[in-house]
């Protein structure tokens, strides 16, 4: 509330020279995520956007923001605008980055007046976020002239980490769609893209030192049919319930479609995507899974497993952590291999953070391995959980030596947390709470609320993961757990949505699962907690659906029935 009061005073100061303007205190703008302050100016005529409008760019740091707006208008309205470095007298959109405009990090002030629109950010990212709000003020029907209502907005993000994830291992998506996905995140003011590049089902990034990772590891010979564990039962294909159907592995009759699936990104493509994201103020965090979820790696380099004589294959089914050995041996040769892999990865991604997985490592494979037991004895490790911690801490030491920081799923807490690690809490909130109490950054992505591969409705019209994460649950989620005191709460870096692709085989299905839960996620991570209101969000969402229709985005029409 202190922040909001300060913003109101700042807001009043900005308009102290315009006392003649009557301000309506409640805005009618349908913007998602909801701005901190948004006020309609009823004494000023609407701005007219047309082919004669110029985009004034104060300095070169704002060119990428201008280019984003130009591309959006051309793609969706067939309206091509030009930039200028000379301030027009009228009919202009002015992009300004004022270092003296100090409110909060990445703040922006958006003013729509009759003859000009001014977006003033205290950083270039702030200007970009202002553009996303401007886009949502545009009509959703095509015309020659577009009226944008007079309004002023003062806004800033609540959390520094606003993330969204995409799994490209289970199903591969090409560069063109990855760029589109990044644009979706940008439109919602998200600033981190967690790119899940490796898993049991496919290795998706070129590593030049180890070509077999993509020659062998990027392809599988088929994919499971139907809902895991793959009984091939067509009736279960449409049976999506709030509670998970309990089917034990011994009941499973694994059926695959026999269709070869795969693909990978070259290093040049990775650089292209990283640059594309950076121009949208999105940092890409790559994930290289270890020590488990490594069957694709082991199919290419079986000597790194706990069963060196075993013939590993790229996985064709899901949900196998205890049934199939997908765990790396914690040997010197494995660590050298991973260090070489990570060196190439870190050269490609300028991100300060590298995600190293660390989840679902079944300890049974280390228990059964004589070499693993020897490694434990040599390093004074009491149990396999301590071996997990030893593995993560050894990788962290190498990553830190390169000036980077690791992120891991909450299982990296097992056996002792690595000294500088960030914890991504997916098995509920416990891991994030524990990390924050140990003064470690935590990212909250509890599966029951933040996994968008789950069903949105009790009865879905296509195959999805057999759990239930409806829109209202996403929207009502509070990333800062009540168990944390004020000081501990500072370590909640933000939150993230996750989109696992077991049952997502094409871009339209990605869109269907992503929207509108991404809208809800963006609001809980950007907007002040006290501004959130679900009925109001639903009202604004109806305007957003019209925008999605214009953009050709797939979403469930059930939301239009409310």
Tab-separated table of C-alpha atoms in Angstrom, residues 39-446:
chain	number	residue	atom	x	y	z
A	39	UNK	CA	-7.051	6.978	-15.350
A	40	UNK	CA	-9.225	8.078	-18.258
A	41	UNK	CA	-9.133	11.747	-19.309
A	42	UNK	CA	-12.670	12.648	-20.340
A	43	UNK	CA	-11.907	16.261	-21.356
A	44	UNK	CA	-9.484	15.237	-24.089
A	45	UNK	CA	-10.385	13.868	-27.485
A	46	UNK	CA	-9.177	10.463	-28.579
A	47	UNK	CA	-5.911	10.086	-30.470
A	48	UNK	CA	-6.294	9.061	-34.131
A	49	UNK	CA	-3.843	6.424	-35.299
A	50	UNK	CA	-3.461	6.184	-39.076
A	51	UNK	CA	-0.899	5.799	-41.848
A	52	UNK	CA	0.360	9.352	-41.239
A	53	UNK	CA	1.303	8.676	-37.602
A	54	UNK	CA	5.036	8.799	-36.908
A	55	UNK	CA	6.923	7.005	-34.157
A	56	UNK	CA	9.420	9.377	-32.556
A	57	UNK	CA	12.416	7.575	-31.079
A	58	UNK	CA	14.443	9.594	-28.600
A	59	UNK	CA	17.567	7.415	-28.832
A	60	UNK	CA	18.861	4.210	-30.398
A	61	UNK	CA	18.163	2.109	-27.290
A	62	UNK	CA	14.447	2.389	-28.118
A	63	UNK	CA	14.665	1.254	-31.731
A	64	UNK	CA	13.844	-2.384	-30.941
A	65	UNK	CA	10.694	-1.252	-29.096
A	66	UNK	CA	9.664	0.864	-32.082
A	67	UNK	CA	10.331	-2.055	-34.431
A	68	UNK	CA	8.153	-4.337	-32.294
A	69	UNK	CA	5.247	-1.866	-32.455
A	70	UNK	CA	5.705	-1.359	-36.206
A	71	UNK	CA	5.681	-5.133	-36.810
A	72	UNK	CA	2.600	-5.623	-34.616
A	73	UNK	CA	0.633	-2.920	-36.426
A	74	UNK	CA	1.643	-4.183	-39.840
A	75	UNK	CA	0.890	-7.845	-39.066
A	76	UNK	CA	-2.459	-7.243	-37.374
A	77	UNK	CA	-3.770	-4.007	-38.898
A	78	UNK	CA	-1.924	-3.826	-42.209
A	79	UNK	CA	-0.715	-0.423	-41.033
A	80	UNK	CA	2.927	0.448	-41.705
A	81	UNK	CA	4.378	3.305	-39.674
A	82	UNK	CA	7.792	4.913	-39.863
A	83	UNK	CA	10.189	6.078	-37.172
A	84	UNK	CA	11.713	9.521	-36.894
A	85	UNK	CA	14.375	11.130	-34.719
A	86	UNK	CA	12.779	14.574	-35.164
A	87	UNK	CA	9.869	15.270	-32.831
A	88	UNK	CA	6.693	15.857	-34.931
A	89	UNK	CA	4.296	18.633	-33.958
A	90	UNK	CA	1.316	16.298	-33.946
A	91	UNK	CA	0.085	12.762	-34.701
A	92	UNK	CA	3.056	11.025	-33.154
A	93	UNK	CA	3.847	8.226	-30.766
A	94	UNK	CA	6.798	9.434	-28.717
A	95	UNK	CA	9.143	6.899	-27.108
A	96	UNK	CA	11.224	8.478	-24.378
A	97	UNK	CA	13.563	6.958	-21.819
A	98	UNK	CA	14.024	9.551	-19.091
A	99	UNK	CA	16.673	8.702	-16.521
A	100	UNK	CA	15.149	11.333	-14.227
A	101	UNK	CA	11.844	9.425	-14.185
A	102	UNK	CA	12.621	7.393	-11.075
A	103	UNK	CA	9.678	5.474	-9.670
A	104	UNK	CA	10.516	1.767	-9.652
A	105	UNK	CA	12.614	-0.421	-11.922
A	106	UNK	CA	11.134	-0.697	-15.435
A	107	UNK	CA	8.387	1.825	-14.663
A	108	UNK	CA	6.602	3.629	-17.452
A	109	UNK	CA	4.161	6.492	-17.856
A	110	UNK	CA	1.803	6.246	-20.843
A	111	UNK	CA	-0.190	9.345	-21.854
A	112	UNK	CA	-2.690	9.298	-24.720
A	113	UNK	CA	-3.660	12.845	-25.717
A	114	UNK	CA	-5.416	14.222	-28.790
A	115	UNK	CA	-2.284	14.986	-30.814
A	116	UNK	CA	0.287	12.652	-29.331
A	117	UNK	CA	0.935	9.518	-27.376
A	118	UNK	CA	3.902	9.657	-25.020
A	119	UNK	CA	5.506	6.551	-23.508
A	120	UNK	CA	8.143	7.538	-20.992
A	121	UNK	CA	10.075	4.774	-19.243
A	122	UNK	CA	12.842	4.972	-16.692
A	123	UNK	CA	14.513	2.154	-18.649
A	124	UNK	CA	14.261	1.023	-22.252
A	125	UNK	CA	12.441	-2.079	-20.943
A	126	UNK	CA	9.905	0.223	-19.273
A	127	UNK	CA	9.189	1.854	-22.651
A	128	UNK	CA	8.685	-1.595	-24.172
A	129	UNK	CA	6.186	-2.515	-21.444
A	130	UNK	CA	4.347	0.741	-22.105
A	131	UNK	CA	4.007	-0.296	-25.746
A	132	UNK	CA	2.309	-3.528	-24.663
A	133	UNK	CA	-0.305	-1.484	-22.786
A	134	UNK	CA	-0.770	0.786	-25.788
A	135	UNK	CA	-1.409	-2.259	-27.993
A	136	UNK	CA	-4.295	-3.250	-25.715
A	137	UNK	CA	-5.908	0.158	-26.142
A	138	UNK	CA	-6.251	-0.429	-29.883
A	139	UNK	CA	-9.602	-1.484	-31.404
A	140	UNK	CA	-9.811	-5.132	-32.448
A	141	UNK	CA	-11.459	-4.522	-35.804
A	142	UNK	CA	-9.564	-3.313	-38.860
A	143	UNK	CA	-10.216	0.147	-40.306
A	144	UNK	CA	-8.368	3.107	-41.833
A	145	UNK	CA	-8.272	5.253	-38.706
A	146	UNK	CA	-8.099	3.915	-35.152
A	147	UNK	CA	-9.340	5.891	-32.169
A	148	UNK	CA	-7.375	5.427	-28.960
A	149	UNK	CA	-9.099	6.875	-25.864
A	150	UNK	CA	-7.351	9.613	-23.872
A	151	UNK	CA	-5.812	7.999	-20.827
A	152	UNK	CA	-2.804	8.114	-18.588
A	153	UNK	CA	-1.126	5.131	-16.957
A	154	UNK	CA	1.637	4.868	-14.382
A	155	UNK	CA	2.856	1.319	-14.008
A	156	UNK	CA	5.655	-0.998	-12.870
A	157	UNK	CA	6.114	-4.769	-12.230
A	158	UNK	CA	5.605	-6.420	-8.860
A	159	UNK	CA	8.156	-9.236	-9.318
A	160	UNK	CA	11.568	-9.162	-11.007
A	161	UNK	CA	11.138	-12.714	-12.342
A	162	UNK	CA	8.095	-13.232	-14.546
A	163	UNK	CA	8.670	-16.501	-16.351
A	164	UNK	CA	7.114	-18.960	-18.759
A	165	UNK	CA	8.494	-22.347	-19.747
A	166	UNK	CA	8.197	-24.531	-22.834
A	167	UNK	CA	9.213	-28.186	-23.146
A	168	UNK	CA	10.569	-28.914	-26.631
A	169	UNK	CA	11.932	-32.362	-25.769
A	170	UNK	CA	8.682	-34.348	-25.747
A	171	UNK	CA	7.609	-32.562	-28.924
A	172	UNK	CA	9.842	-30.356	-31.017
A	173	UNK	CA	8.767	-26.883	-32.208
A	174	UNK	CA	10.612	-25.038	-34.942
A	175	UNK	CA	12.365	-21.677	-34.673
A	176	UNK	CA	9.496	-19.773	-36.278
A	177	UNK	CA	7.096	-20.938	-33.575
A	178	UNK	CA	9.608	-20.352	-30.759
A	179	UNK	CA	9.799	-16.734	-31.911
A	180	UNK	CA	6.006	-16.560	-31.943
A	181	UNK	CA	5.923	-17.986	-28.420
A	182	UNK	CA	8.398	-15.331	-27.284
A	183	UNK	CA	6.125	-12.671	-28.777
A	184	UNK	CA	3.232	-14.047	-26.730
A	185	UNK	CA	5.313	-13.631	-23.584
A	186	UNK	CA	6.352	-10.122	-24.596
A	187	UNK	CA	2.732	-9.048	-25.102
A	188	UNK	CA	2.088	-10.066	-21.481
A	189	UNK	CA	5.131	-8.237	-20.055
A	190	UNK	CA	6.924	-11.484	-19.150
A	191	UNK	CA	10.716	-11.239	-18.966
A	192	UNK	CA	12.078	-14.808	-18.707
A	193	UNK	CA	11.679	-17.732	-21.098
A	194	UNK	CA	12.690	-21.095	-19.599
A	195	UNK	CA	13.621	-23.262	-22.593
A	196	UNK	CA	13.524	-26.952	-21.666
A	197	UNK	CA	15.985	-28.246	-24.266
A	198	UNK	CA	16.894	-31.766	-23.088
A	199	UNK	CA	15.110	-34.699	-21.529
A	200	UNK	CA	14.592	-38.450	-21.960
A	201	UNK	CA	12.619	-37.921	-25.156
A	202	UNK	CA	14.990	-35.826	-27.209
A	203	UNK	CA	18.144	-33.706	-27.091
A	204	UNK	CA	17.365	-30.422	-28.857
A	205	UNK	CA	20.554	-28.334	-28.896
A	206	UNK	CA	23.623	-28.773	-31.092
A	207	UNK	CA	26.794	-29.461	-29.103
A	208	UNK	CA	29.709	-29.453	-31.531
A	209	UNK	CA	32.086	-31.399	-29.307
A	210	UNK	CA	29.553	-34.246	-29.025
A	211	UNK	CA	27.722	-34.609	-32.384
A	212	UNK	CA	26.002	-37.868	-31.414
A	213	UNK	CA	23.808	-35.915	-28.986
A	214	UNK	CA	21.856	-34.668	-31.991
A	215	UNK	CA	22.672	-37.431	-34.490
A	216	UNK	CA	21.236	-40.057	-32.128
A	217	UNK	CA	19.728	-38.267	-29.139
A	218	UNK	CA	17.439	-35.896	-30.999
A	219	UNK	CA	15.292	-38.660	-32.567
A	220	UNK	CA	12.963	-41.271	-31.133
A	221	UNK	CA	11.248	-44.091	-33.006
A	222	UNK	CA	7.735	-43.458	-31.749
A	223	UNK	CA	5.548	-41.799	-29.126
A	224	UNK	CA	3.180	-43.284	-26.595
A	225	UNK	CA	-0.464	-43.554	-27.671
A	226	UNK	CA	-3.053	-42.047	-25.367
A	227	UNK	CA	-2.752	-40.964	-21.761
A	228	UNK	CA	0.202	-42.288	-19.754
A	229	UNK	CA	0.960	-45.107	-19.112
A	230	UNK	CA	-0.212	-45.786	-22.655
A	231	UNK	CA	-2.819	-48.485	-22.486
A	232	UNK	CA	-3.907	-47.440	-25.956
A	233	UNK	CA	-7.452	-47.158	-24.662
A	234	UNK	CA	-9.335	-44.731	-26.918
A	235	UNK	CA	-11.957	-44.132	-24.218
A	236	UNK	CA	-9.367	-42.677	-21.862
A	237	UNK	CA	-8.280	-40.248	-24.557
A	238	UNK	CA	-11.140	-37.900	-23.681
A	239	UNK	CA	-11.459	-38.712	-19.999
A	240	UNK	CA	-9.958	-35.787	-18.094
A	241	UNK	CA	-10.878	-35.573	-14.430
A	242	UNK	CA	-9.908	-33.219	-11.587
A	243	UNK	CA	-8.007	-36.032	-9.871
A	244	UNK	CA	-5.296	-38.081	-11.498
A	245	UNK	CA	-6.304	-41.572	-12.647
A	246	UNK	CA	-4.189	-44.014	-10.666
A	247	UNK	CA	-2.698	-46.627	-12.976
A	248	UNK	CA	0.382	-48.449	-11.779
A	249	UNK	CA	3.236	-49.321	-14.188
A	250	UNK	CA	2.503	-53.054	-13.914
A	251	UNK	CA	-0.926	-52.398	-15.438
A	252	UNK	CA	0.535	-50.605	-18.419
A	253	UNK	CA	0.396	-51.968	-21.944
A	254	UNK	CA	2.790	-49.612	-23.690
A	255	UNK	CA	1.667	-48.769	-27.206
A	256	UNK	CA	3.508	-46.309	-29.414
A	257	UNK	CA	2.603	-44.908	-32.797
A	258	UNK	CA	5.862	-45.969	-34.472
A	259	UNK	CA	6.281	-42.516	-36.015
A	260	UNK	CA	9.822	-41.162	-35.869
A	261	UNK	CA	9.896	-37.789	-34.131
A	262	UNK	CA	12.684	-35.318	-33.518
A	263	UNK	CA	14.667	-32.272	-34.456
A	264	UNK	CA	17.139	-29.902	-32.874
A	265	UNK	CA	18.311	-26.310	-32.948
A	266	UNK	CA	21.676	-25.480	-34.495
A	267	UNK	CA	23.929	-23.115	-32.616
A	268	UNK	CA	23.249	-20.433	-35.207
A	269	UNK	CA	19.506	-20.859	-34.662
A	270	UNK	CA	20.009	-20.602	-30.897
A	271	UNK	CA	21.871	-17.303	-31.352
A	272	UNK	CA	19.081	-16.053	-33.606
A	273	UNK	CA	16.411	-16.846	-31.024
A	274	UNK	CA	18.453	-15.360	-28.158
A	275	UNK	CA	18.851	-12.109	-30.099
A	276	UNK	CA	15.145	-12.088	-30.977
A	277	UNK	CA	14.197	-12.471	-27.304
A	278	UNK	CA	16.681	-9.831	-26.126
A	279	UNK	CA	15.023	-7.259	-28.375
A	280	UNK	CA	11.825	-7.993	-26.461
A	281	UNK	CA	13.552	-7.708	-23.075
A	282	UNK	CA	13.213	-11.425	-22.459
A	283	UNK	CA	16.094	-13.442	-21.046
A	284	UNK	CA	16.241	-17.066	-22.165
A	285	UNK	CA	17.237	-19.564	-19.488
A	286	UNK	CA	18.313	-22.846	-21.091
A	287	UNK	CA	17.756	-26.108	-19.235
A	288	UNK	CA	20.167	-29.012	-19.579
A	289	UNK	CA	18.732	-31.857	-17.477
A	290	UNK	CA	20.939	-33.785	-15.047
A	291	UNK	CA	21.549	-36.170	-13.368
A	292	UNK	CA	18.243	-37.823	-14.389
A	293	UNK	CA	15.975	-37.339	-17.410
A	294	UNK	CA	19.048	-38.220	-19.481
A	295	UNK	CA	17.984	-41.144	-21.676
A	296	UNK	CA	18.501	-39.178	-24.895
A	297	UNK	CA	22.035	-38.365	-23.760
A	298	UNK	CA	22.659	-41.973	-22.729
A	299	UNK	CA	21.369	-43.285	-26.052
A	300	UNK	CA	24.234	-41.348	-27.636
A	301	UNK	CA	26.885	-41.884	-24.939
A	302	UNK	CA	25.924	-44.981	-22.878
A	303	UNK	CA	29.293	-45.087	-21.114
A	304	UNK	CA	28.105	-42.186	-18.921
A	305	UNK	CA	25.301	-44.231	-17.348
A	306	UNK	CA	25.239	-46.452	-14.295
A	307	UNK	CA	24.958	-49.474	-16.621
A	308	UNK	CA	27.749	-48.864	-19.170
A	309	UNK	CA	27.043	-52.072	-21.092
A	310	UNK	CA	23.366	-51.291	-21.463
A	311	UNK	CA	21.895	-50.273	-24.834
A	312	UNK	CA	19.945	-47.133	-24.014
A	313	UNK	CA	17.316	-45.753	-26.397
A	314	UNK	CA	15.626	-42.375	-26.618
A	315	UNK	CA	12.437	-42.684	-24.583
A	316	UNK	CA	9.103	-43.228	-26.321
A	317	UNK	CA	6.867	-43.070	-23.247
A	318	UNK	CA	6.411	-40.739	-20.283
A	319	UNK	CA	6.467	-41.103	-16.522
A	320	UNK	CA	9.263	-43.585	-16.035
A	321	UNK	CA	11.583	-42.346	-13.309
A	322	UNK	CA	11.541	-45.608	-11.324
A	323	UNK	CA	11.007	-48.047	-14.165
A	324	UNK	CA	13.707	-46.961	-16.619
A	325	UNK	CA	17.280	-46.066	-15.813
A	326	UNK	CA	17.737	-42.480	-16.961
A	327	UNK	CA	20.383	-41.436	-14.415
A	328	UNK	CA	23.973	-40.390	-15.098
A	329	UNK	CA	26.895	-41.858	-13.212
A	330	UNK	CA	28.535	-39.310	-10.893
A	331	UNK	CA	31.991	-40.074	-12.300
A	332	UNK	CA	34.854	-37.805	-13.331
A	333	UNK	CA	34.256	-38.670	-16.987
A	334	UNK	CA	30.582	-37.640	-16.675
A	335	UNK	CA	31.487	-34.342	-15.062
A	336	UNK	CA	34.076	-33.599	-17.746
A	337	UNK	CA	31.467	-34.349	-20.418
A	338	UNK	CA	28.886	-32.095	-18.767
A	339	UNK	CA	31.407	-29.302	-18.283
A	340	UNK	CA	32.176	-29.374	-22.007
A	341	UNK	CA	28.459	-29.353	-22.832
A	342	UNK	CA	27.729	-26.509	-20.435
A	343	UNK	CA	30.664	-24.492	-21.770
A	344	UNK	CA	29.108	-24.501	-25.230
A	345	UNK	CA	25.669	-23.743	-23.783
A	346	UNK	CA	26.937	-20.819	-21.719
A	347	UNK	CA	28.723	-19.388	-24.761
A	348	UNK	CA	25.380	-19.340	-26.597
A	349	UNK	CA	23.206	-17.902	-23.836
A	350	UNK	CA	24.219	-14.600	-22.208
A	351	UNK	CA	21.813	-15.298	-19.335
A	352	UNK	CA	23.275	-15.086	-15.852
A	353	UNK	CA	21.281	-18.233	-15.060
A	354	UNK	CA	21.595	-21.802	-16.333
A	355	UNK	CA	18.952	-24.379	-15.358
A	356	UNK	CA	20.472	-27.779	-14.623
A	357	UNK	CA	17.295	-29.719	-13.777
A	358	UNK	CA	18.065	-31.911	-10.782
A	359	UNK	CA	14.567	-33.375	-10.504
A	360	UNK	CA	13.179	-36.898	-10.234
A	361	UNK	CA	16.527	-38.664	-9.945
A	362	UNK	CA	15.550	-42.123	-8.730
A	363	UNK	CA	18.125	-43.271	-6.202
A	364	UNK	CA	17.587	-46.956	-7.008
A	365	UNK	CA	20.017	-46.806	-9.950
A	366	UNK	CA	22.840	-45.450	-7.810
A	367	UNK	CA	22.049	-48.015	-5.127
A	368	UNK	CA	22.400	-50.813	-7.668
A	369	UNK	CA	25.640	-49.465	-9.157
A	370	UNK	CA	28.920	-50.673	-7.645
A	371	UNK	CA	30.720	-47.690	-9.182
A	372	UNK	CA	28.228	-45.274	-7.595
A	373	UNK	CA	28.773	-46.885	-4.227
A	374	UNK	CA	32.548	-46.553	-4.653
A	375	UNK	CA	32.128	-42.858	-5.522
A	376	UNK	CA	30.033	-42.343	-2.401
A	377	UNK	CA	32.610	-44.073	-0.213
A	378	UNK	CA	35.511	-42.131	-1.718
A	379	UNK	CA	33.743	-38.822	-1.051
A	380	UNK	CA	32.410	-39.641	2.413
A	381	UNK	CA	28.768	-39.597	1.326
A	382	UNK	CA	26.336	-41.351	3.664
A	383	UNK	CA	23.483	-41.972	1.213
A	384	UNK	CA	22.240	-41.429	-2.331
A	385	UNK	CA	20.590	-38.099	-1.414
A	386	UNK	CA	24.032	-36.812	-0.479
A	387	UNK	CA	25.304	-38.159	-3.807
A	388	UNK	CA	22.592	-36.061	-5.508
A	389	UNK	CA	23.815	-32.999	-3.604
A	390	UNK	CA	27.449	-33.842	-4.467
A	391	UNK	CA	26.515	-34.034	-8.138
A	392	UNK	CA	24.682	-30.670	-8.134
A	393	UNK	CA	27.322	-28.878	-6.073
A	394	UNK	CA	30.122	-30.077	-8.330
A	395	UNK	CA	28.244	-28.778	-11.385
A	396	UNK	CA	27.473	-25.537	-9.583
A	397	UNK	CA	31.132	-24.957	-8.785
A	398	UNK	CA	31.971	-25.217	-12.485
A	399	UNK	CA	29.080	-22.969	-13.555
A	400	UNK	CA	30.063	-20.395	-10.918
A	401	UNK	CA	33.638	-20.446	-12.227
A	402	UNK	CA	32.230	-19.182	-15.525
A	403	UNK	CA	30.463	-16.297	-13.772
A	404	UNK	CA	27.022	-17.936	-13.972
A	405	UNK	CA	24.427	-19.128	-11.459
A	406	UNK	CA	22.475	-22.384	-11.484
A	407	UNK	CA	18.730	-22.841	-11.138
A	408	UNK	CA	17.384	-26.264	-10.221
A	409	UNK	CA	14.051	-27.884	-9.474
A	410	UNK	CA	13.295	-28.201	-5.759
A	411	UNK	CA	14.881	-31.674	-5.522
A	412	UNK	CA	18.294	-29.958	-5.469
A	413	UNK	CA	17.520	-29.316	-1.795
A	414	UNK	CA	18.006	-33.059	-1.142
A	415	UNK	CA	21.203	-33.779	0.747
A	416	UNK	CA	22.038	-30.089	1.134
A	417	UNK	CA	21.479	-27.106	-1.129
A	418	UNK	CA	24.314	-25.905	-3.355
A	419	UNK	CA	25.730	-22.627	-1.949
A	420	UNK	CA	24.570	-20.197	-4.641
A	421	UNK	CA	21.682	-22.046	-6.287
A	422	UNK	CA	18.233	-20.702	-7.131
A	423	UNK	CA	15.381	-23.105	-6.356
A	424	UNK	CA	12.430	-23.556	-8.696
A	425	UNK	CA	9.635	-24.976	-6.541
A	426	UNK	CA	7.307	-27.299	-8.478
A	427	UNK	CA	6.264	-29.921	-5.913
A	428	UNK	CA	4.031	-27.475	-4.105
A	429	UNK	CA	5.528	-24.538	-2.218
A	430	UNK	CA	7.661	-26.409	0.314
A	431	UNK	CA	10.875	-26.183	-1.701
A	432	UNK	CA	10.481	-22.455	-2.281
A	433	UNK	CA	9.737	-21.842	1.395
A	434	UNK	CA	12.772	-23.869	2.459
A	435	UNK	CA	15.018	-22.055	-0.015
A	436	UNK	CA	13.815	-18.614	1.090
A	437	UNK	CA	14.438	-19.523	4.729
A	438	UNK	CA	18.003	-20.418	3.715
A	439	UNK	CA	18.353	-17.004	2.021
A	440	UNK	CA	18.264	-18.432	-1.503
A	441	UNK	CA	16.222	-17.009	-4.353
A	442	UNK	CA	13.119	-19.057	-5.135
A	443	UNK	CA	10.835	-19.169	-8.172
A	444	UNK	CA	7.339	-20.445	-7.443
A	445	UNK	CA	5.782	-22.801	-9.989
A	446	UNK	CA	3.668	-25.267	-7.971
